[in-house]
PDB file of C-alpha atoms in Angstrom:
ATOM      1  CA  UNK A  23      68.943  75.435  79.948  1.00  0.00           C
ATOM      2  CA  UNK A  24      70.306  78.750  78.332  1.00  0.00           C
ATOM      3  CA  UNK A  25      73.492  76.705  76.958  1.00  0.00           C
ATOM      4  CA  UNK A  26      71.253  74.258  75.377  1.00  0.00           C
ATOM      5  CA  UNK A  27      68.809  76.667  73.908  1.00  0.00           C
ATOM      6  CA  UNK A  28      71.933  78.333  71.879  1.00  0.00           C
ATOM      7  CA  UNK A  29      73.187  74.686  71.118  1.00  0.00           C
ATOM      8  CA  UNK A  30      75.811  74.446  73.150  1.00  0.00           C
ATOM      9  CA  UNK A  31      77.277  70.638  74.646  1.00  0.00           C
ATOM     10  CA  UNK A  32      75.641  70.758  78.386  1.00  0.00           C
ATOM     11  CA  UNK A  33      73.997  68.717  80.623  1.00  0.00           C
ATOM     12  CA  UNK A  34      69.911  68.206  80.932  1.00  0.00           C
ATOM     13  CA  UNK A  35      68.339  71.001  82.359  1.00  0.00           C
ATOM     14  CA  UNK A  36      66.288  70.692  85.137  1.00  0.00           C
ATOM     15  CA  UNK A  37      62.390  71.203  84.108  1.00  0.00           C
ATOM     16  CA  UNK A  38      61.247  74.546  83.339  1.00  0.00           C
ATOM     17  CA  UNK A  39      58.133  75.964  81.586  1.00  0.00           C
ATOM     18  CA  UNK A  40      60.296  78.558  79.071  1.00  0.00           C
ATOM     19  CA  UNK A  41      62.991  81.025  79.370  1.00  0.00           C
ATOM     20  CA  UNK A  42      62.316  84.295  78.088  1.00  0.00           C
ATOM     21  CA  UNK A  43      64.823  87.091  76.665  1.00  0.00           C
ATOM     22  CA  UNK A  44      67.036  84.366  75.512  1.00  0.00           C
ATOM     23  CA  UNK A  45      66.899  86.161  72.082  1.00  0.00           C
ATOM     24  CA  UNK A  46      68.598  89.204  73.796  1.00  0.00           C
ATOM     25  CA  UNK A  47      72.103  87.064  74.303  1.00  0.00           C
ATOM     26  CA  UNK A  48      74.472  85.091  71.551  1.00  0.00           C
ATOM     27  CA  UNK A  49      75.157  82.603  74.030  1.00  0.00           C
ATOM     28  CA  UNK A  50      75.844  81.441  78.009  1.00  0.00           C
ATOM     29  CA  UNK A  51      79.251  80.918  79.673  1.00  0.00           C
ATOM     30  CA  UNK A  52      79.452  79.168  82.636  1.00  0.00           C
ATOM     31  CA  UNK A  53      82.977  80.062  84.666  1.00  0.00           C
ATOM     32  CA  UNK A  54      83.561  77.846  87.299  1.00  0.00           C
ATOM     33  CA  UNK A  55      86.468  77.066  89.892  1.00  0.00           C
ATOM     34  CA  UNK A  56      87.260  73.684  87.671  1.00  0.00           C
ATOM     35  CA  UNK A  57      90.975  73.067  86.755  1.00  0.00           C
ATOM     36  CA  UNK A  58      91.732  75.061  83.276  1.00  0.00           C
ATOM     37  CA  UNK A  59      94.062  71.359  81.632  1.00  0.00           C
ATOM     38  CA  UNK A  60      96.723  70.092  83.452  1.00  0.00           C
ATOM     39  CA  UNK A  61      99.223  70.508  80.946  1.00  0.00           C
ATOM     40  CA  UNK A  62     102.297  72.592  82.504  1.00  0.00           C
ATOM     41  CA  UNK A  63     103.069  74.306  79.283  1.00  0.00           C
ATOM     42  CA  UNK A  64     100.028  75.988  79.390  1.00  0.00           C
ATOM     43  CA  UNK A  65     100.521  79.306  81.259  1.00  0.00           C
ATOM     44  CA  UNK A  66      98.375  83.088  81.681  1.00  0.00           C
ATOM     45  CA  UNK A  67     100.462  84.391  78.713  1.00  0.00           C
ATOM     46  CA  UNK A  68      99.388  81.581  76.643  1.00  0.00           C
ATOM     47  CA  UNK A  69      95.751  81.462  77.780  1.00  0.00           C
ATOM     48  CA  UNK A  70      94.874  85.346  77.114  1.00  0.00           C
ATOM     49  CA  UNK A  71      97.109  85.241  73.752  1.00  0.00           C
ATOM     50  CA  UNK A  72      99.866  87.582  74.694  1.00  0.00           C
ATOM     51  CA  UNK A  73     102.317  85.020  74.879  1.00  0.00           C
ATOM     52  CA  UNK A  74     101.875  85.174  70.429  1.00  0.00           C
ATOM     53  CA  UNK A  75     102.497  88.684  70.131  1.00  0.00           C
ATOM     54  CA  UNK A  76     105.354  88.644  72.269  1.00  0.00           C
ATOM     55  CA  UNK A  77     107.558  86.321  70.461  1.00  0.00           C
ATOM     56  CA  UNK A  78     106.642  88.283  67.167  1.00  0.00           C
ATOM     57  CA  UNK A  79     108.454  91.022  69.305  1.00  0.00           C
ATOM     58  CA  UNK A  80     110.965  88.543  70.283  1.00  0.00           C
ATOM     59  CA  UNK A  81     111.700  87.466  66.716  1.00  0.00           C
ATOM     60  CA  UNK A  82     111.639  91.246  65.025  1.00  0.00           C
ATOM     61  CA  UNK A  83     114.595  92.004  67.639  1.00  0.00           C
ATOM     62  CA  UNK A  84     117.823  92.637  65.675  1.00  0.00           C
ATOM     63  CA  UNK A  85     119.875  89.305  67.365  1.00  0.00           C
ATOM     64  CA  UNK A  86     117.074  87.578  66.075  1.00  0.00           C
ATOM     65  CA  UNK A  87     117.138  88.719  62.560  1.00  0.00           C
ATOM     66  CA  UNK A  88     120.720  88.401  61.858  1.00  0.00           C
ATOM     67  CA  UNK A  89     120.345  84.568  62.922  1.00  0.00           C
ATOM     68  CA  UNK A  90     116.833  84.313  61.017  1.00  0.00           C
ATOM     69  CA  UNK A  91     115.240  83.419  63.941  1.00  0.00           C
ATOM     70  CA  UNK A  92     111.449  83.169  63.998  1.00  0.00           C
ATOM     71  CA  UNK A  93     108.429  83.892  66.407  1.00  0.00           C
ATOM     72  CA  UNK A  94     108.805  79.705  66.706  1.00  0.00           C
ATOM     73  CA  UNK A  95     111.862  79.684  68.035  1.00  0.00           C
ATOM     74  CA  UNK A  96     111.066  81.141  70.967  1.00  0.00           C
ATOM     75  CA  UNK A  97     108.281  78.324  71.514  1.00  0.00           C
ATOM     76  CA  UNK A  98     109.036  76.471  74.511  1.00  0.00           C
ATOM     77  CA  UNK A  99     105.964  73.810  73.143  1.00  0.00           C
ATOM     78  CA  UNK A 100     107.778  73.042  69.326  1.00  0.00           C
ATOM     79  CA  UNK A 101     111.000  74.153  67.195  1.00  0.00           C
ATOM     80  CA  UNK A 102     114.484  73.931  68.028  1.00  0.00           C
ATOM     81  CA  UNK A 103     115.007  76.568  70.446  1.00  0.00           C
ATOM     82  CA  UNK A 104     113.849  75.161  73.217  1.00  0.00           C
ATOM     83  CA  UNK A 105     115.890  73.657  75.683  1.00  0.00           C
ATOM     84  CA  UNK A 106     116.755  69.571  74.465  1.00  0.00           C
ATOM     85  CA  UNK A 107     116.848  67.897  77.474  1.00  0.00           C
ATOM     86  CA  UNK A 108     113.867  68.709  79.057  1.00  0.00           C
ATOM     87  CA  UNK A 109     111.785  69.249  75.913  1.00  0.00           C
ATOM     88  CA  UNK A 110     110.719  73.100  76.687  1.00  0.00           C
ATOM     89  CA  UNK A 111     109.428  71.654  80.420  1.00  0.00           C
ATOM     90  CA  UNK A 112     112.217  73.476  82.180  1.00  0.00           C
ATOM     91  CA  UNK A 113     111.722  70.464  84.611  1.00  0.00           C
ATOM     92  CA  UNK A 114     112.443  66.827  84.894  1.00  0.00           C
ATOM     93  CA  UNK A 115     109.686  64.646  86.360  1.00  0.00           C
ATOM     94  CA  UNK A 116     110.307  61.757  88.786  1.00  0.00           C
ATOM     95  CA  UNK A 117     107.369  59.410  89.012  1.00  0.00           C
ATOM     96  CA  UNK A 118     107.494  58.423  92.751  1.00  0.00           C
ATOM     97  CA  UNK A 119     106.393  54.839  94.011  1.00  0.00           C
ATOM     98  CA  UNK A 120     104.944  55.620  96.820  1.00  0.00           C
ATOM     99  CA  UNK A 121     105.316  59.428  97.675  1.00  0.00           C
ATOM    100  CA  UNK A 122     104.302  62.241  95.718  1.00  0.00           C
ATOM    101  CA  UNK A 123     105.823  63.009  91.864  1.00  0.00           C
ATOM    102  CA  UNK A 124     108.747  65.098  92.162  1.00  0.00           C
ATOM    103  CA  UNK A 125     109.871  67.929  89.567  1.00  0.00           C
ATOM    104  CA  UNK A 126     113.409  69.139  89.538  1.00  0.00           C
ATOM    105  CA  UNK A 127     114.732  71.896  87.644  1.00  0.00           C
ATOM    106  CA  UNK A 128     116.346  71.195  84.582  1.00  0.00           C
ATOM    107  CA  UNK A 129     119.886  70.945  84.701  1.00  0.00           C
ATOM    108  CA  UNK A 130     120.778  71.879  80.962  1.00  0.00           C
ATOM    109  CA  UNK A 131     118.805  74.737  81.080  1.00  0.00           C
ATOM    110  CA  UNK A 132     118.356  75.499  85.034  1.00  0.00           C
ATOM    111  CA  UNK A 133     114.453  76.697  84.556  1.00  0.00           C
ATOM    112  CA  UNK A 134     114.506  78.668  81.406  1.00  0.00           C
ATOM    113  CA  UNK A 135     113.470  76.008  79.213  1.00  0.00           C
ATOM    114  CA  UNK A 136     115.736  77.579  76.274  1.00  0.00           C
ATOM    115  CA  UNK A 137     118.918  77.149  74.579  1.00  0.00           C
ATOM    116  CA  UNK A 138     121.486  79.539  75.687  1.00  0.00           C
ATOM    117  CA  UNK A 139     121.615  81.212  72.407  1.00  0.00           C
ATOM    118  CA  UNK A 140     117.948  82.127  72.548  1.00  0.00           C
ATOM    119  CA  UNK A 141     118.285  83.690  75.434  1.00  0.00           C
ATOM    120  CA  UNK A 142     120.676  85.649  74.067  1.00  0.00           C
ATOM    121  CA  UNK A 143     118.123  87.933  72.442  1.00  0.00           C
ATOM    122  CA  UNK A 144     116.929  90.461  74.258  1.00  0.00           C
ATOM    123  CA  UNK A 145     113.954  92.826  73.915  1.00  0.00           C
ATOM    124  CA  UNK A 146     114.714  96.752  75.787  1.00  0.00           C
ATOM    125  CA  UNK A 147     111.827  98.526  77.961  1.00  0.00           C
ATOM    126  CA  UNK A 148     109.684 100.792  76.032  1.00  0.00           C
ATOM    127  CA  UNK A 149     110.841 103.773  75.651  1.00  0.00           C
ATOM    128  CA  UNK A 150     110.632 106.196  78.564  1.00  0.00           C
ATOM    129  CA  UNK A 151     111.144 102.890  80.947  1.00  0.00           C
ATOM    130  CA  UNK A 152     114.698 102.364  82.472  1.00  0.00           C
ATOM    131  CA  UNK A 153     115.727  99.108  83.710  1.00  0.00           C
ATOM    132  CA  UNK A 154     117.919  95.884  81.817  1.00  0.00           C
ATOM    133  CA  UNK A 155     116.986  94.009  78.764  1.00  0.00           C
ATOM    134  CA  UNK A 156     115.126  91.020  79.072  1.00  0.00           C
ATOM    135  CA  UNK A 157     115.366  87.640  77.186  1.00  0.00           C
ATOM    136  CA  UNK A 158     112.081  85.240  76.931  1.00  0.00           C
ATOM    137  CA  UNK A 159     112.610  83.696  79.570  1.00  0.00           C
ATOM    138  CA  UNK A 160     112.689  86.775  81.949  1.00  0.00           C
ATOM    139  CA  UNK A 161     109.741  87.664  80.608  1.00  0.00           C
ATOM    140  CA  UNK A 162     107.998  84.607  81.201  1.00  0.00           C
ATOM    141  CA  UNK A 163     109.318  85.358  84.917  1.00  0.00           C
ATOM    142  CA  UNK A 164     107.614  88.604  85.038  1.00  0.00           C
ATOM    143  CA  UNK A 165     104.454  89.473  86.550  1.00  0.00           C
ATOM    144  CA  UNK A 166     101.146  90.875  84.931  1.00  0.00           C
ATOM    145  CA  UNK A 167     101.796  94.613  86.452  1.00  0.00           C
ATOM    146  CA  UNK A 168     105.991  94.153  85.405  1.00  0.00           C
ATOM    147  CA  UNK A 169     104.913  92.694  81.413  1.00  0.00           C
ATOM    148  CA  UNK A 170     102.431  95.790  81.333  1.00  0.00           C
ATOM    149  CA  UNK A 171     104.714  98.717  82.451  1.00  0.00           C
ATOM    150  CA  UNK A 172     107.808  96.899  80.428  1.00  0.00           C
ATOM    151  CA  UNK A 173     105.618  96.112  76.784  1.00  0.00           C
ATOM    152  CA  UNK A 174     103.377  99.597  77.277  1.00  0.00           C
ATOM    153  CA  UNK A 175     104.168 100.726  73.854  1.00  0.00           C
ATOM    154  CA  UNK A 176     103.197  97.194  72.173  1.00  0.00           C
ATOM    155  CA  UNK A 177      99.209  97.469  71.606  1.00  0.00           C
ATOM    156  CA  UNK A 178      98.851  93.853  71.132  1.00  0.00           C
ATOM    157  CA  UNK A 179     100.506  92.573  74.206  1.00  0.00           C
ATOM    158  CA  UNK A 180      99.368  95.845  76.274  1.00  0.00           C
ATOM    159  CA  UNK A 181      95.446  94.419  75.267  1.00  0.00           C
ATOM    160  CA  UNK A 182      96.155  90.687  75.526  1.00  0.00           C
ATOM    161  CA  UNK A 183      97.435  91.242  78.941  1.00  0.00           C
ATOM    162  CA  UNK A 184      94.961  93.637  80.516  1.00  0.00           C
ATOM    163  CA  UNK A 185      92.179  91.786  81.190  1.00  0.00           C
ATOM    164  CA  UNK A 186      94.508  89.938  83.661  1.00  0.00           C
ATOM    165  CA  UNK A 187      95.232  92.727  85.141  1.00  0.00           C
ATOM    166  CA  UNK A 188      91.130  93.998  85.302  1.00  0.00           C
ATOM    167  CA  UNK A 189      90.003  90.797  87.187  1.00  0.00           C
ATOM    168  CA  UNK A 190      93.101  90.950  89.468  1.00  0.00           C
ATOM    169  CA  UNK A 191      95.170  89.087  88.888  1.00  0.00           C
ATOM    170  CA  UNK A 192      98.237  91.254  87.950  1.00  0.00           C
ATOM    171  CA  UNK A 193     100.389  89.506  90.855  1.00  0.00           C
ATOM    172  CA  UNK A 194     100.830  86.544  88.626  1.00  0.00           C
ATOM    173  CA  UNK A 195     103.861  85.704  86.803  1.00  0.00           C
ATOM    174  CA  UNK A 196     103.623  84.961  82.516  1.00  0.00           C
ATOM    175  CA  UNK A 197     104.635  82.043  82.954  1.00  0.00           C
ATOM    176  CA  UNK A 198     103.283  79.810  85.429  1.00  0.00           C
ATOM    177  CA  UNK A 199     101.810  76.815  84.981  1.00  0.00           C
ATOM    178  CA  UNK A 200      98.121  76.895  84.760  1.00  0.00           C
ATOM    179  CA  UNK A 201      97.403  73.805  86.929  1.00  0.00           C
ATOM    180  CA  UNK A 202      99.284  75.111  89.854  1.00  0.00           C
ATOM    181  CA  UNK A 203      96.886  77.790  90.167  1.00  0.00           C
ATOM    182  CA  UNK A 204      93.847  77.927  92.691  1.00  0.00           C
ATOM    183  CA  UNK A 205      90.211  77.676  91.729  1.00  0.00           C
ATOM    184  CA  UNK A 206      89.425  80.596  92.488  1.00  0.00           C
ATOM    185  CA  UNK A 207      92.536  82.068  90.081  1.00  0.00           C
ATOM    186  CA  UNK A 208      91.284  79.483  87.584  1.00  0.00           C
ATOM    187  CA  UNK A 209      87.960  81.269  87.447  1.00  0.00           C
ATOM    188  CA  UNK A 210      89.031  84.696  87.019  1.00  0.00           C
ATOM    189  CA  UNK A 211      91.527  83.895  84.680  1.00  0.00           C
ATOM    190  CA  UNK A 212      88.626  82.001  82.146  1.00  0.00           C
ATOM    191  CA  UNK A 213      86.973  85.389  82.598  1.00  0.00           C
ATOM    192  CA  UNK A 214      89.797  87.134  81.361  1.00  0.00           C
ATOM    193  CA  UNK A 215      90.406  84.694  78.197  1.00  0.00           C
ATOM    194  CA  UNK A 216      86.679  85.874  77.903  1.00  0.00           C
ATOM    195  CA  UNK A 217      87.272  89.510  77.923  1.00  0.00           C
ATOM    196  CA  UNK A 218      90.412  89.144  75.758  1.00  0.00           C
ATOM    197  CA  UNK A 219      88.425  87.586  73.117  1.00  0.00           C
ATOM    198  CA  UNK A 220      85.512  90.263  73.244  1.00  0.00           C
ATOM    199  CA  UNK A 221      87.932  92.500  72.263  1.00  0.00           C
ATOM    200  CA  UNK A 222      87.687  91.724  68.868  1.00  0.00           C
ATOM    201  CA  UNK A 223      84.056  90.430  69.325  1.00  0.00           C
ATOM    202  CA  UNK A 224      80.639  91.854  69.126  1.00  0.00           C
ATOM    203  CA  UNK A 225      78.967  88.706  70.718  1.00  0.00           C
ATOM    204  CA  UNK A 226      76.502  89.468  74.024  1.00  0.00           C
ATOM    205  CA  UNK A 227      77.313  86.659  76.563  1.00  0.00           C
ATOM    206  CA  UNK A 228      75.865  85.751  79.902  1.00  0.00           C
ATOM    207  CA  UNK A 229      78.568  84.670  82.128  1.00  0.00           C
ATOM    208  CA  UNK A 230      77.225  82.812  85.149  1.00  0.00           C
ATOM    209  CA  UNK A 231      79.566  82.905  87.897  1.00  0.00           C
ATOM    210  CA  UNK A 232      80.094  79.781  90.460  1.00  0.00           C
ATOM    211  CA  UNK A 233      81.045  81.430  94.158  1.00  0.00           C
ATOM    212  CA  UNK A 234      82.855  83.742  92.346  1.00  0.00           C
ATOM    213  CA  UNK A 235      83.876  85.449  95.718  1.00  0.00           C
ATOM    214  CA  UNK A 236      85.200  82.612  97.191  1.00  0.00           C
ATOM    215  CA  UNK A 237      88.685  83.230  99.759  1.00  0.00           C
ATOM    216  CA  UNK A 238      88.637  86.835  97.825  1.00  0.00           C
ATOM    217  CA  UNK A 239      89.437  89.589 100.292  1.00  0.00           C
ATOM    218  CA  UNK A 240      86.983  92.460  99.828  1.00  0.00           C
ATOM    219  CA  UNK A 241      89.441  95.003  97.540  1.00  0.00           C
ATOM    220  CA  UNK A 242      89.396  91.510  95.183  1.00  0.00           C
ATOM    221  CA  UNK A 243      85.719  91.400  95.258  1.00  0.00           C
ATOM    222  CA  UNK A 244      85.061  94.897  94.034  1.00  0.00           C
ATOM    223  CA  UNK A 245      87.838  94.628  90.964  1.00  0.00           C
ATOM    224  CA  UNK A 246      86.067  91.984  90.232  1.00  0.00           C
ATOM    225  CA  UNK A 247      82.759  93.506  90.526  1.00  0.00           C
ATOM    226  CA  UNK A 248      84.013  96.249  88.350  1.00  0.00           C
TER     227      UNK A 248
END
């Protein structure tokens, strides 16, 4: 009833007499356990906008300069420097008869869904931080807590990737596929494309939550709480 008081695209309400305070929100989100797409290319990176800000890291890197890379280069959805053979999928799909589809790694580019030479550029920790340089695709294979401690001096990626981290889910890696996560990941991770994008918004929103606690153990209950 809320959503189609503000004009959103919902379903009839059940009957009601009025709803009052309305006037005190912008508008109602509903986050449920549903499937975010089922699109593999979509990923948490992607979803909270980090995955933007760090290929404009990835193309301001000095490799990627001298060979006028840009931040589309490092797409693994357009451009030419993703991998050919499996089109930026780092996967081959085999549509099974009779059994369940079967994805194999990509030969060409064994995972990383890049060209070779891509991967040759390399971003270093920020500084203070020891450890190897990483191309895109090792960041893709990092995990919320990892990308955080590894891009801490990069404001844009540091606040993309934070609400990922508030709603707990800083145990998942960049970039996995969004449809291979659980409903009850699904869920938080809508709330944190939600907090991302209040970051730079000054909307009030009612988020109504379905089972949000659902298979949570009680330290994941009161981050999310919080």
């Amino acid at each position: 009833a809320l959503q189609k008081a503000k004009g959103q695209p919902t379903e009839t309400p059940g009957k009601h007499r009025a709803i009052r305070g309305h006037d005190r929100i912008e508008h109602a989100a509903m986050v449920d356990q549903s499937r975010i797409g089922r699109t593999t290319r979509s990923n948490p990176a992607s979803y909270v906008g980090a995955f933007d800000a760090i290929r404009q890291l990835f193309a301001a890197a000095p490799v990627a300069l001298e060979r006028r890379y840009t931040a589309g280069t490092f797409s693994f959805n357009s451009g030419n420097g993703r991998c050919p053979a499996c089109s930026g999928n780092g996967f081959e799909h085999i549509e099974m008869q009779f059994l369940s589809d079967v994805y194999l790694r990509c030969p060409d580019c064994n995972g990383t869904r890049y060209r070779p030479e891509v991967l040759e550029v390399k971003l270093e920790p920020a500084r203070g931080r020891s450890g190897p340089m990483k191309s895109i695709a090792d960041v893709l294979d990092m995990t919320v807590t990892e990308a955080l401690v590894f891009f801490s001096a990069s404001r844009e990626v540091h606040a993309a990737l934070r609400p990922l981290s508030e709603v707990g889910l800083d145990y998942l890696r960049l970039g996995q596929p969004v449809p291979t996560l659980s409903g009850g990941e699904a869920q938080r991770l809508k709330l944190a494309g939600h907090l991302a994008d209040s970051d730079s918004s000054s909307e009030s929103i009612l988020f109504l939550f379905d089972e949000p606690t659902t298979g949570l153990h009680f330290d994941d209950v009161a981050k999310l709480l919080g």
